[in-house]
PDB file of C-alpha atoms and ligand atoms in Angstrom:
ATOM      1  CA  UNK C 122      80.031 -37.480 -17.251  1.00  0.00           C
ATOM      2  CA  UNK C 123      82.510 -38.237 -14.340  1.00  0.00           C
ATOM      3  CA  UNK C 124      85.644 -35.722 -15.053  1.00  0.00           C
ATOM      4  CA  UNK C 125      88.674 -36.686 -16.781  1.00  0.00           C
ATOM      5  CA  UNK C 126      91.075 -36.948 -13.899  1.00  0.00           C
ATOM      6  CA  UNK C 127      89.321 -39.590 -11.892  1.00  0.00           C
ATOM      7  CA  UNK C 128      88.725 -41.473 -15.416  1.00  0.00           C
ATOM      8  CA  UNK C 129      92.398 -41.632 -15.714  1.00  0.00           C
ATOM      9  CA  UNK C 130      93.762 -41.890 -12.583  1.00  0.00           C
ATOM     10  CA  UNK C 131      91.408 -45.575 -11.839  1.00  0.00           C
ATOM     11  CA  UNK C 132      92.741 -46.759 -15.239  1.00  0.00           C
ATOM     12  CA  UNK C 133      96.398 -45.810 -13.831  1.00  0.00           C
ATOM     13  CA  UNK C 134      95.322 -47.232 -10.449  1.00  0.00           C
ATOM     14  CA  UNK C 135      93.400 -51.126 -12.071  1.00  0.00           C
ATOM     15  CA  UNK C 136      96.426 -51.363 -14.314  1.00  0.00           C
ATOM     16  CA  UNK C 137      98.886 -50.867 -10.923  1.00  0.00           C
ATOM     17  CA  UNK C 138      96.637 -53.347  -9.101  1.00  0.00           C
ATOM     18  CA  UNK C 139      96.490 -56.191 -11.853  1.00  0.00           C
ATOM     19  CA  UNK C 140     100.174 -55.572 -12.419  1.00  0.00           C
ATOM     20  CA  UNK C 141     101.620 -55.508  -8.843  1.00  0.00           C
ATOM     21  CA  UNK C 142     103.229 -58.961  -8.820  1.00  0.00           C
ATOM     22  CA  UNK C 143     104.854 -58.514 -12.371  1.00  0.00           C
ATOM     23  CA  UNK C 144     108.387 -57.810 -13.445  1.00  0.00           C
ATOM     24  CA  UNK C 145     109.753 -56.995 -16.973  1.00  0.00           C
ATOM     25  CA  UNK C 146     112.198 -59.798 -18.277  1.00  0.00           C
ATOM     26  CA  UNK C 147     115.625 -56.906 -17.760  1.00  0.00           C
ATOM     27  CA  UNK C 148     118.176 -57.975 -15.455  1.00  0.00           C
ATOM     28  CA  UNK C 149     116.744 -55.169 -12.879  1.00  0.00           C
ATOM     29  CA  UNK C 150     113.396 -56.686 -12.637  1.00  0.00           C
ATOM     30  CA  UNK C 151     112.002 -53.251 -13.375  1.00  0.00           C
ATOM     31  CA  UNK C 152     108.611 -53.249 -12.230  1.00  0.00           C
ATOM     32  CA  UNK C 153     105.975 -54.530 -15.103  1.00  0.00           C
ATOM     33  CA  UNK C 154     103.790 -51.510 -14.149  1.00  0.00           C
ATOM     34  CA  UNK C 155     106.222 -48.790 -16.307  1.00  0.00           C
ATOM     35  CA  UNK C 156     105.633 -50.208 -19.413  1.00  0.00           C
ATOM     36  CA  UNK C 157     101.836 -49.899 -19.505  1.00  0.00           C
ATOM     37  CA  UNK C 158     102.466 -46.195 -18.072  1.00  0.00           C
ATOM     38  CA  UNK C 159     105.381 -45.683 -20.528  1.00  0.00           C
ATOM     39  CA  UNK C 160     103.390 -46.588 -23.748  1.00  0.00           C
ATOM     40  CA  UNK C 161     100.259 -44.308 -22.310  1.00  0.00           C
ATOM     41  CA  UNK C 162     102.931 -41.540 -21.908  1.00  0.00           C
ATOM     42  CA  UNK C 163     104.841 -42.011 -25.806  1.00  0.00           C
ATOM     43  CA  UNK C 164     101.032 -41.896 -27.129  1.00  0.00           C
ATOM     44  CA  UNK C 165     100.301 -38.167 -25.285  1.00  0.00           C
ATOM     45  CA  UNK C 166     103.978 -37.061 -25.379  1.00  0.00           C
ATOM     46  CA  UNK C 167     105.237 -38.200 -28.274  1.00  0.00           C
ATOM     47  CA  UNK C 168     101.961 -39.075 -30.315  1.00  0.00           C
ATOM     48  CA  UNK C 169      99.775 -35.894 -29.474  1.00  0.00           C
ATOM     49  CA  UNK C 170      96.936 -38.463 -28.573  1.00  0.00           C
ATOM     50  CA  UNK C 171      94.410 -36.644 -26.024  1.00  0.00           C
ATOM     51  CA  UNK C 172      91.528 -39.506 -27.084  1.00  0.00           C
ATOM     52  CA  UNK C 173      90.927 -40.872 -23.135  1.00  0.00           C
ATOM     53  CA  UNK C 174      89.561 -43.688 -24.891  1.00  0.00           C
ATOM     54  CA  UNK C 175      93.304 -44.518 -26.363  1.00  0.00           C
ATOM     55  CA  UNK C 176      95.311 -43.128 -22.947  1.00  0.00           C
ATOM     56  CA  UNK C 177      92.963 -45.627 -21.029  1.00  0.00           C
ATOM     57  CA  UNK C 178      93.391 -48.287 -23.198  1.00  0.00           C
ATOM     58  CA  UNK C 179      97.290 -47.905 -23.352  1.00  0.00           C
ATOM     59  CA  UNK C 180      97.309 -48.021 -19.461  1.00  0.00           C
ATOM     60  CA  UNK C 181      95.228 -51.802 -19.473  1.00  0.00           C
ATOM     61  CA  UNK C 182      96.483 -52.895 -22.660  1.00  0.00           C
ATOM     62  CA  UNK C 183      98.532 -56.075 -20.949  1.00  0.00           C
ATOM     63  CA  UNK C 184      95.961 -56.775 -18.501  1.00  0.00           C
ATOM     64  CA  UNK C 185      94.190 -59.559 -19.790  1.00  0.00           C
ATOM     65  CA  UNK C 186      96.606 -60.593 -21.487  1.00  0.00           C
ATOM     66  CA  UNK C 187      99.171 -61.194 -18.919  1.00  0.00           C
ATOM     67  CA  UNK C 188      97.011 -60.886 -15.870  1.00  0.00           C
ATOM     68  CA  UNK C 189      94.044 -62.695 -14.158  1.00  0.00           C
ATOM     69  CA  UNK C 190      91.647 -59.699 -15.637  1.00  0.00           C
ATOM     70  CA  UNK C 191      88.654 -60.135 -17.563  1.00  0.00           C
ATOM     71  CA  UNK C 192      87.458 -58.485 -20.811  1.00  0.00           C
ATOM     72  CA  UNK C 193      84.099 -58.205 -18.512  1.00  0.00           C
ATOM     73  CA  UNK C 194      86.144 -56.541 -15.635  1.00  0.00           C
ATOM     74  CA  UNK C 195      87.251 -53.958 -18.218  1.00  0.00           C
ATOM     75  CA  UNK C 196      84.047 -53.483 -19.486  1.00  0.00           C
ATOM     76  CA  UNK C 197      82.502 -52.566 -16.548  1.00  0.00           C
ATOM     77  CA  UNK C 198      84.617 -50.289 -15.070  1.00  0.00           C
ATOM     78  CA  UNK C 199      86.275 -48.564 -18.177  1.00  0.00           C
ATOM     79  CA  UNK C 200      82.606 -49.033 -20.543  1.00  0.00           C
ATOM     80  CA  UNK C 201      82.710 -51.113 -23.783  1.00  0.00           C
ATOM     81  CA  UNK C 202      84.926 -48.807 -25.910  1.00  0.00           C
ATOM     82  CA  UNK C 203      87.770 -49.094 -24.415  1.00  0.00           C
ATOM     83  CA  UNK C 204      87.276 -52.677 -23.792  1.00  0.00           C
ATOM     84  CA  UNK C 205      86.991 -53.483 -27.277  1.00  0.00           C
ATOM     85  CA  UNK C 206      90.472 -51.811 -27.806  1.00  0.00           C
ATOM     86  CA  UNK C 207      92.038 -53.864 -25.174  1.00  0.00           C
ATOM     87  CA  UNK C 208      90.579 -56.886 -26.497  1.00  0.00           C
ATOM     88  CA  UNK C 209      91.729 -55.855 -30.068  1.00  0.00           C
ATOM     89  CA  UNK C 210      95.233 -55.013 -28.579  1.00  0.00           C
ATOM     90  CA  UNK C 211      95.439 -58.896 -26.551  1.00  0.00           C
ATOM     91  CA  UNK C 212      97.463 -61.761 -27.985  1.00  0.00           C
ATOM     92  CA  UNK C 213      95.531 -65.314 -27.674  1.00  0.00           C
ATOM     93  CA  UNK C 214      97.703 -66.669 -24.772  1.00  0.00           C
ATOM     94  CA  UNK C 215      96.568 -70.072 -25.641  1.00  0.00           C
ATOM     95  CA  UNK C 216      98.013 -69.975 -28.939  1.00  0.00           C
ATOM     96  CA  UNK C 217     101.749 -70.960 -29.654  1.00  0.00           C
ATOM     97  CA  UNK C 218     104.138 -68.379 -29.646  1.00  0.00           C
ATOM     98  CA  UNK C 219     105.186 -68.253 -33.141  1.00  0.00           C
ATOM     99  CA  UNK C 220     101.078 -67.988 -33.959  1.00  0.00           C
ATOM    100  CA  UNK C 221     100.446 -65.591 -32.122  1.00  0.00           C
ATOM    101  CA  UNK C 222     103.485 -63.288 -33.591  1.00  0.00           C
ATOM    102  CA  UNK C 223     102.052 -64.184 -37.107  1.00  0.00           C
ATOM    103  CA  UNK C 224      98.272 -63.423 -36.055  1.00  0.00           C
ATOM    104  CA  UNK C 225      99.391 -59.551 -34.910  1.00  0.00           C
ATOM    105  CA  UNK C 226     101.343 -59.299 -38.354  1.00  0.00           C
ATOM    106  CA  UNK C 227      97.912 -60.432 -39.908  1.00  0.00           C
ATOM    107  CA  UNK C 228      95.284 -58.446 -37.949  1.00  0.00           C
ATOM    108  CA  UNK C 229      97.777 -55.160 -37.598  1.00  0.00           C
ATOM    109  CA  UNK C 230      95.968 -53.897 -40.654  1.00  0.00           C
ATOM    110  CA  UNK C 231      92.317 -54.347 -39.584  1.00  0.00           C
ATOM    111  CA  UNK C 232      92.874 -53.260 -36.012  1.00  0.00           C
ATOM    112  CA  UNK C 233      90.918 -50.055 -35.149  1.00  0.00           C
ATOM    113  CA  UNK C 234      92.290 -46.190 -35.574  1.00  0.00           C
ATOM    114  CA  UNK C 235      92.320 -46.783 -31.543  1.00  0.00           C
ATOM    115  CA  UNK C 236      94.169 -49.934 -31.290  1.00  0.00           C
ATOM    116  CA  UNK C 237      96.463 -48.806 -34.200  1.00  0.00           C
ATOM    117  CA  UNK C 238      97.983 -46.022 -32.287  1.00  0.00           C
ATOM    118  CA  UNK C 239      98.051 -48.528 -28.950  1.00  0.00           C
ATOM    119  CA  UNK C 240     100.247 -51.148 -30.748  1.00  0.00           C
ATOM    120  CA  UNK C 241     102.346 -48.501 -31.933  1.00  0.00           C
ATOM    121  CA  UNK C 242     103.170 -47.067 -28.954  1.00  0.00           C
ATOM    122  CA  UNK C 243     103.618 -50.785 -27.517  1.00  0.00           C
ATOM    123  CA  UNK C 244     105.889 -51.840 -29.979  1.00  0.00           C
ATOM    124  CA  UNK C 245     108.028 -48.067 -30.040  1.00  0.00           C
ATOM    125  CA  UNK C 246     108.090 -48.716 -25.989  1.00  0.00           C
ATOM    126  CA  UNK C 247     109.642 -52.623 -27.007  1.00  0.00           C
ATOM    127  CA  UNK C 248     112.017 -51.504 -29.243  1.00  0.00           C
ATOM    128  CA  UNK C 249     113.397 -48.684 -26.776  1.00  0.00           C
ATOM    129  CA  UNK C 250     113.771 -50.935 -23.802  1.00  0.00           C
ATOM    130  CA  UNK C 251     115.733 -53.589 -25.958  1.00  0.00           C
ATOM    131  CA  UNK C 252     117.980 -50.686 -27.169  1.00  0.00           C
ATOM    132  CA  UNK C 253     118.302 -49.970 -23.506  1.00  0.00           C
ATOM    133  CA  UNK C 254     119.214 -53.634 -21.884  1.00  0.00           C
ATOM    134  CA  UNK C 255     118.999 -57.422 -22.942  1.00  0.00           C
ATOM    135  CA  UNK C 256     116.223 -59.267 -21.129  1.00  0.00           C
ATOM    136  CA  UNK C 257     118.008 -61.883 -19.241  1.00  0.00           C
ATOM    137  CA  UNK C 258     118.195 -65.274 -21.702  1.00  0.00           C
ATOM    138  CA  UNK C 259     117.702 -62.980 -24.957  1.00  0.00           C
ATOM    139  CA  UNK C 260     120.662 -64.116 -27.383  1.00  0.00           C
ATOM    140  CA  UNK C 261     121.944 -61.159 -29.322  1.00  0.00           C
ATOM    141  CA  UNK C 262     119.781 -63.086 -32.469  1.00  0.00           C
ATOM    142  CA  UNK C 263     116.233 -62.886 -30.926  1.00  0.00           C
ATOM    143  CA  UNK C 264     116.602 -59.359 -30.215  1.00  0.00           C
ATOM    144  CA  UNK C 265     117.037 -58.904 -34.240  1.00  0.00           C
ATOM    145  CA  UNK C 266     114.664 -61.464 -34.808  1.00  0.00           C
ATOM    146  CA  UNK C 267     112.082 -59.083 -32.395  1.00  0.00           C
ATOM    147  CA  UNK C 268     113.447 -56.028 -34.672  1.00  0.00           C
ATOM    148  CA  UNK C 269     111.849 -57.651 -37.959  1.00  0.00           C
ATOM    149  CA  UNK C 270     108.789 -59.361 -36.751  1.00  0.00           C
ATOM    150  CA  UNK C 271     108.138 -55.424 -35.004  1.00  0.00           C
ATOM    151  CA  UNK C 272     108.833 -54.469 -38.340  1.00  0.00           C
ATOM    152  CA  UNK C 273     106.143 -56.609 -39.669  1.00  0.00           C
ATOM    153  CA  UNK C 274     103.548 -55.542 -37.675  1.00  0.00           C
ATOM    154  CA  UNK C 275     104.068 -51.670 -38.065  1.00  0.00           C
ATOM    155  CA  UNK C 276     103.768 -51.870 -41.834  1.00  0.00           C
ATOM    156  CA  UNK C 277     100.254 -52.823 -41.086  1.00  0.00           C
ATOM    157  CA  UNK C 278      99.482 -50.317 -39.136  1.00  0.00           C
ATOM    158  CA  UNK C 279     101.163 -47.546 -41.404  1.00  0.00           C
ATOM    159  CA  UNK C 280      99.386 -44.296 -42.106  1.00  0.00           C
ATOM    160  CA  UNK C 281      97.820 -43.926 -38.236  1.00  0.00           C
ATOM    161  CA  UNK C 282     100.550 -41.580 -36.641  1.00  0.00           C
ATOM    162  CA  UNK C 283     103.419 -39.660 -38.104  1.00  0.00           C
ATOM    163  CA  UNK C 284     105.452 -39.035 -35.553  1.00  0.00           C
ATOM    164  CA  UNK C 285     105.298 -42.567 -33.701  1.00  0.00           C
ATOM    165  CA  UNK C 286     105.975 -44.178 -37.506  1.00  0.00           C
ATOM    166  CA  UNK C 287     108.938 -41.644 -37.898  1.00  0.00           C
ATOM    167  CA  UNK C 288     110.688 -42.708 -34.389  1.00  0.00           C
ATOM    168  CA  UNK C 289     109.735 -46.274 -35.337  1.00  0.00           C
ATOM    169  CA  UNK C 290     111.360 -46.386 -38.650  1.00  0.00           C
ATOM    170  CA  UNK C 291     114.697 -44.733 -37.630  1.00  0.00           C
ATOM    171  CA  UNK C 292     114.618 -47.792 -34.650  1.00  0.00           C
ATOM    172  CA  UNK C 293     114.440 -50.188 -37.210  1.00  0.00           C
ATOM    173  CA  UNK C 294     117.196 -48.515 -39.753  1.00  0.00           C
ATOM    174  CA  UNK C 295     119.990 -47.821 -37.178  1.00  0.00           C
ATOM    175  CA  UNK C 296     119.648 -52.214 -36.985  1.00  0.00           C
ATOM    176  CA  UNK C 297     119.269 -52.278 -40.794  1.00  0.00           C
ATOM    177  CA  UNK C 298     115.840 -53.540 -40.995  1.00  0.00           C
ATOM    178  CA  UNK C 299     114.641 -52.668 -43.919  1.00  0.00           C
ATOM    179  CA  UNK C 300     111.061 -50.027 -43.269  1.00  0.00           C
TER     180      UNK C 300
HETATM  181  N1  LIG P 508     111.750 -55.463 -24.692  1.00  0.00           N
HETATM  182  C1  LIG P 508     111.348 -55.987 -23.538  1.00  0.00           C
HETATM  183  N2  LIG P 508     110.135 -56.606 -23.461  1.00  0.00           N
HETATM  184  C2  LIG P 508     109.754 -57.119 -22.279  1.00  0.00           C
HETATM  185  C3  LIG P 508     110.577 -57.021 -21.132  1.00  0.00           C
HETATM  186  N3  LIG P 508     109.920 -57.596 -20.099  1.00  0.00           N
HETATM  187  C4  LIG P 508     108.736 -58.017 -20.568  1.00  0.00           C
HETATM  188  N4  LIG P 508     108.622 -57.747 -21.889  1.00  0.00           N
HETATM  189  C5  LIG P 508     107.468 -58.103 -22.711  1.00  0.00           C
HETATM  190  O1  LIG P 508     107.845 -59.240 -23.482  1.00  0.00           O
HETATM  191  C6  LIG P 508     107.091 -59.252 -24.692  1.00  0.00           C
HETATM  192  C7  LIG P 508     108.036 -59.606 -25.815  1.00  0.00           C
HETATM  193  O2  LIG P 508     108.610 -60.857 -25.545  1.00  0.00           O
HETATM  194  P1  LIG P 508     108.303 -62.129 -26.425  1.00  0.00           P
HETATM  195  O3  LIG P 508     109.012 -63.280 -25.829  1.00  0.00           O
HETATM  196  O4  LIG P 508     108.575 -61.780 -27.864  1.00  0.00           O
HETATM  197  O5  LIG P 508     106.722 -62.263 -26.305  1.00  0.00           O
HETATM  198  P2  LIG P 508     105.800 -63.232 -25.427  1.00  0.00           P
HETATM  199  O6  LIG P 508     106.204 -63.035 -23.998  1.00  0.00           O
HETATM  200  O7  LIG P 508     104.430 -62.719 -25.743  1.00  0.00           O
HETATM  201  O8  LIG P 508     106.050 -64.626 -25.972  1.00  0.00           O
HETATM  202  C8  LIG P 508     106.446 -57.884 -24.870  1.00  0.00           C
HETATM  203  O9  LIG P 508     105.050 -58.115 -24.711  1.00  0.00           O
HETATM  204  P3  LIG P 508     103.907 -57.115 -25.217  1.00  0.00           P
HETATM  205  O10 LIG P 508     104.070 -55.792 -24.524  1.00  0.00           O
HETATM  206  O11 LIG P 508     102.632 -57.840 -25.064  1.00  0.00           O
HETATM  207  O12 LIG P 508     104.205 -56.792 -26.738  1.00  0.00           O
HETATM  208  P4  LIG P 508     104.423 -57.656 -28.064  1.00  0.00           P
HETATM  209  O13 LIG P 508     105.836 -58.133 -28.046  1.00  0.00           O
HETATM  210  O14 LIG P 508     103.423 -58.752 -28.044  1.00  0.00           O
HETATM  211  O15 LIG P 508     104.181 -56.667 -29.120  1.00  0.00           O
HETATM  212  C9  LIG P 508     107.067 -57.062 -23.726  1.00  0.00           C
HETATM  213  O16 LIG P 508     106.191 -56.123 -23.125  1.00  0.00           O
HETATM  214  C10 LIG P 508     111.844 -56.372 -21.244  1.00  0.00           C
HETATM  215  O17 LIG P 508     112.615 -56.262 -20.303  1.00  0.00           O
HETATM  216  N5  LIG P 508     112.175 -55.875 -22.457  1.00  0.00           N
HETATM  217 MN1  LIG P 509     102.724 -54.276 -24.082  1.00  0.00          MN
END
């Protein structure tokens, strides 16, 4: 087995890669690349998660979905594991919005221990940066409307990590969304 730090540090570099012409939706254009990094880091920092299967799988987790990457690119160089929890973890992008927000309240429950903990983390990373700034053309409404569909989804994938759920919930209370 190759050792860990390579392991980690090609998921860190792919995800940079795939990501390099991104921006998140904030008014500073922060770079699209600290989010994936961000949710990998909540899920060891916050979460206790040590599982390099989960850590990778954090760090590609948008890849397909918002990137020209393949579930066969991940495959090969990652192995099938974690490419199963990407694909798990990736929204059908051909789909509607509104169905695709429904499908990840219906499947949340099903999901995998692995991809549980992922869209946890994702969604806790979400919920942080809308506490932190607006995305430009957000109305003060579809941030609360992103508070209760989030809410939504974590209930159905309740009883995977303490901690995350914990700093989850008390998101959702201080905007009165009912846990
Ligand atoms: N809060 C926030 N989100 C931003 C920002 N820039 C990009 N995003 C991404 O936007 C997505 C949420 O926006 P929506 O409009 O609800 O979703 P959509 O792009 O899939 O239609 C998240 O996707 P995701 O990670 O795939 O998660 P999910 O919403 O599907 O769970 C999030 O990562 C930003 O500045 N702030
Ligand atoms: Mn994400």
């Amino acid at each position: 087995m190759e050792p860990l730090m390579p392991q980690m540090m090609r998921a860190v570099n792919f995800a940079a890669v795939k990501h390099k012409m991104q921006r998140r939706k904030d008014m500073e254009e922060t770079p699209y690349i600290n989010h994936p990094i961000g949710v990998a880091y909540i899920l060891t920092e916050e979460g206790d998660i040590t599982d390099p299967v989960v850590i990778k799988a954090a760090l590609l987790h948008d890849t397909i979905e918002d990137t020209d990457t393949s579930l066969e690119e991940i495959k090969k160089n990652f192995g099938e594991k974690v490419a199963a929890v990407v694909a798990e973890v990736t929204d059908d992008k051909s789909k509607p919005s509104a169905q695709r927000k429904q499908a990840q309240i219906d499947h949340a429950p099903y999901a995998s221990h692995e991809a549980k903990l992922v869209k946890l983390a994702d969604k806790l990373y979400n919920l942080r940066d809308l506490k932190r700034t607006t995305p430009t053309d957000w109305s003060e409404e579809r941030v609360q409307q992103y508070f209760v569909w989030a809410s939504k989804v974590v209930h159905g994938l309740r009883g995977t990590n303490k901690m995350l759920e914990q700093k989850l919930d008390e998101l959702f209370q201080a905007r009165n969304v009912k846990v």
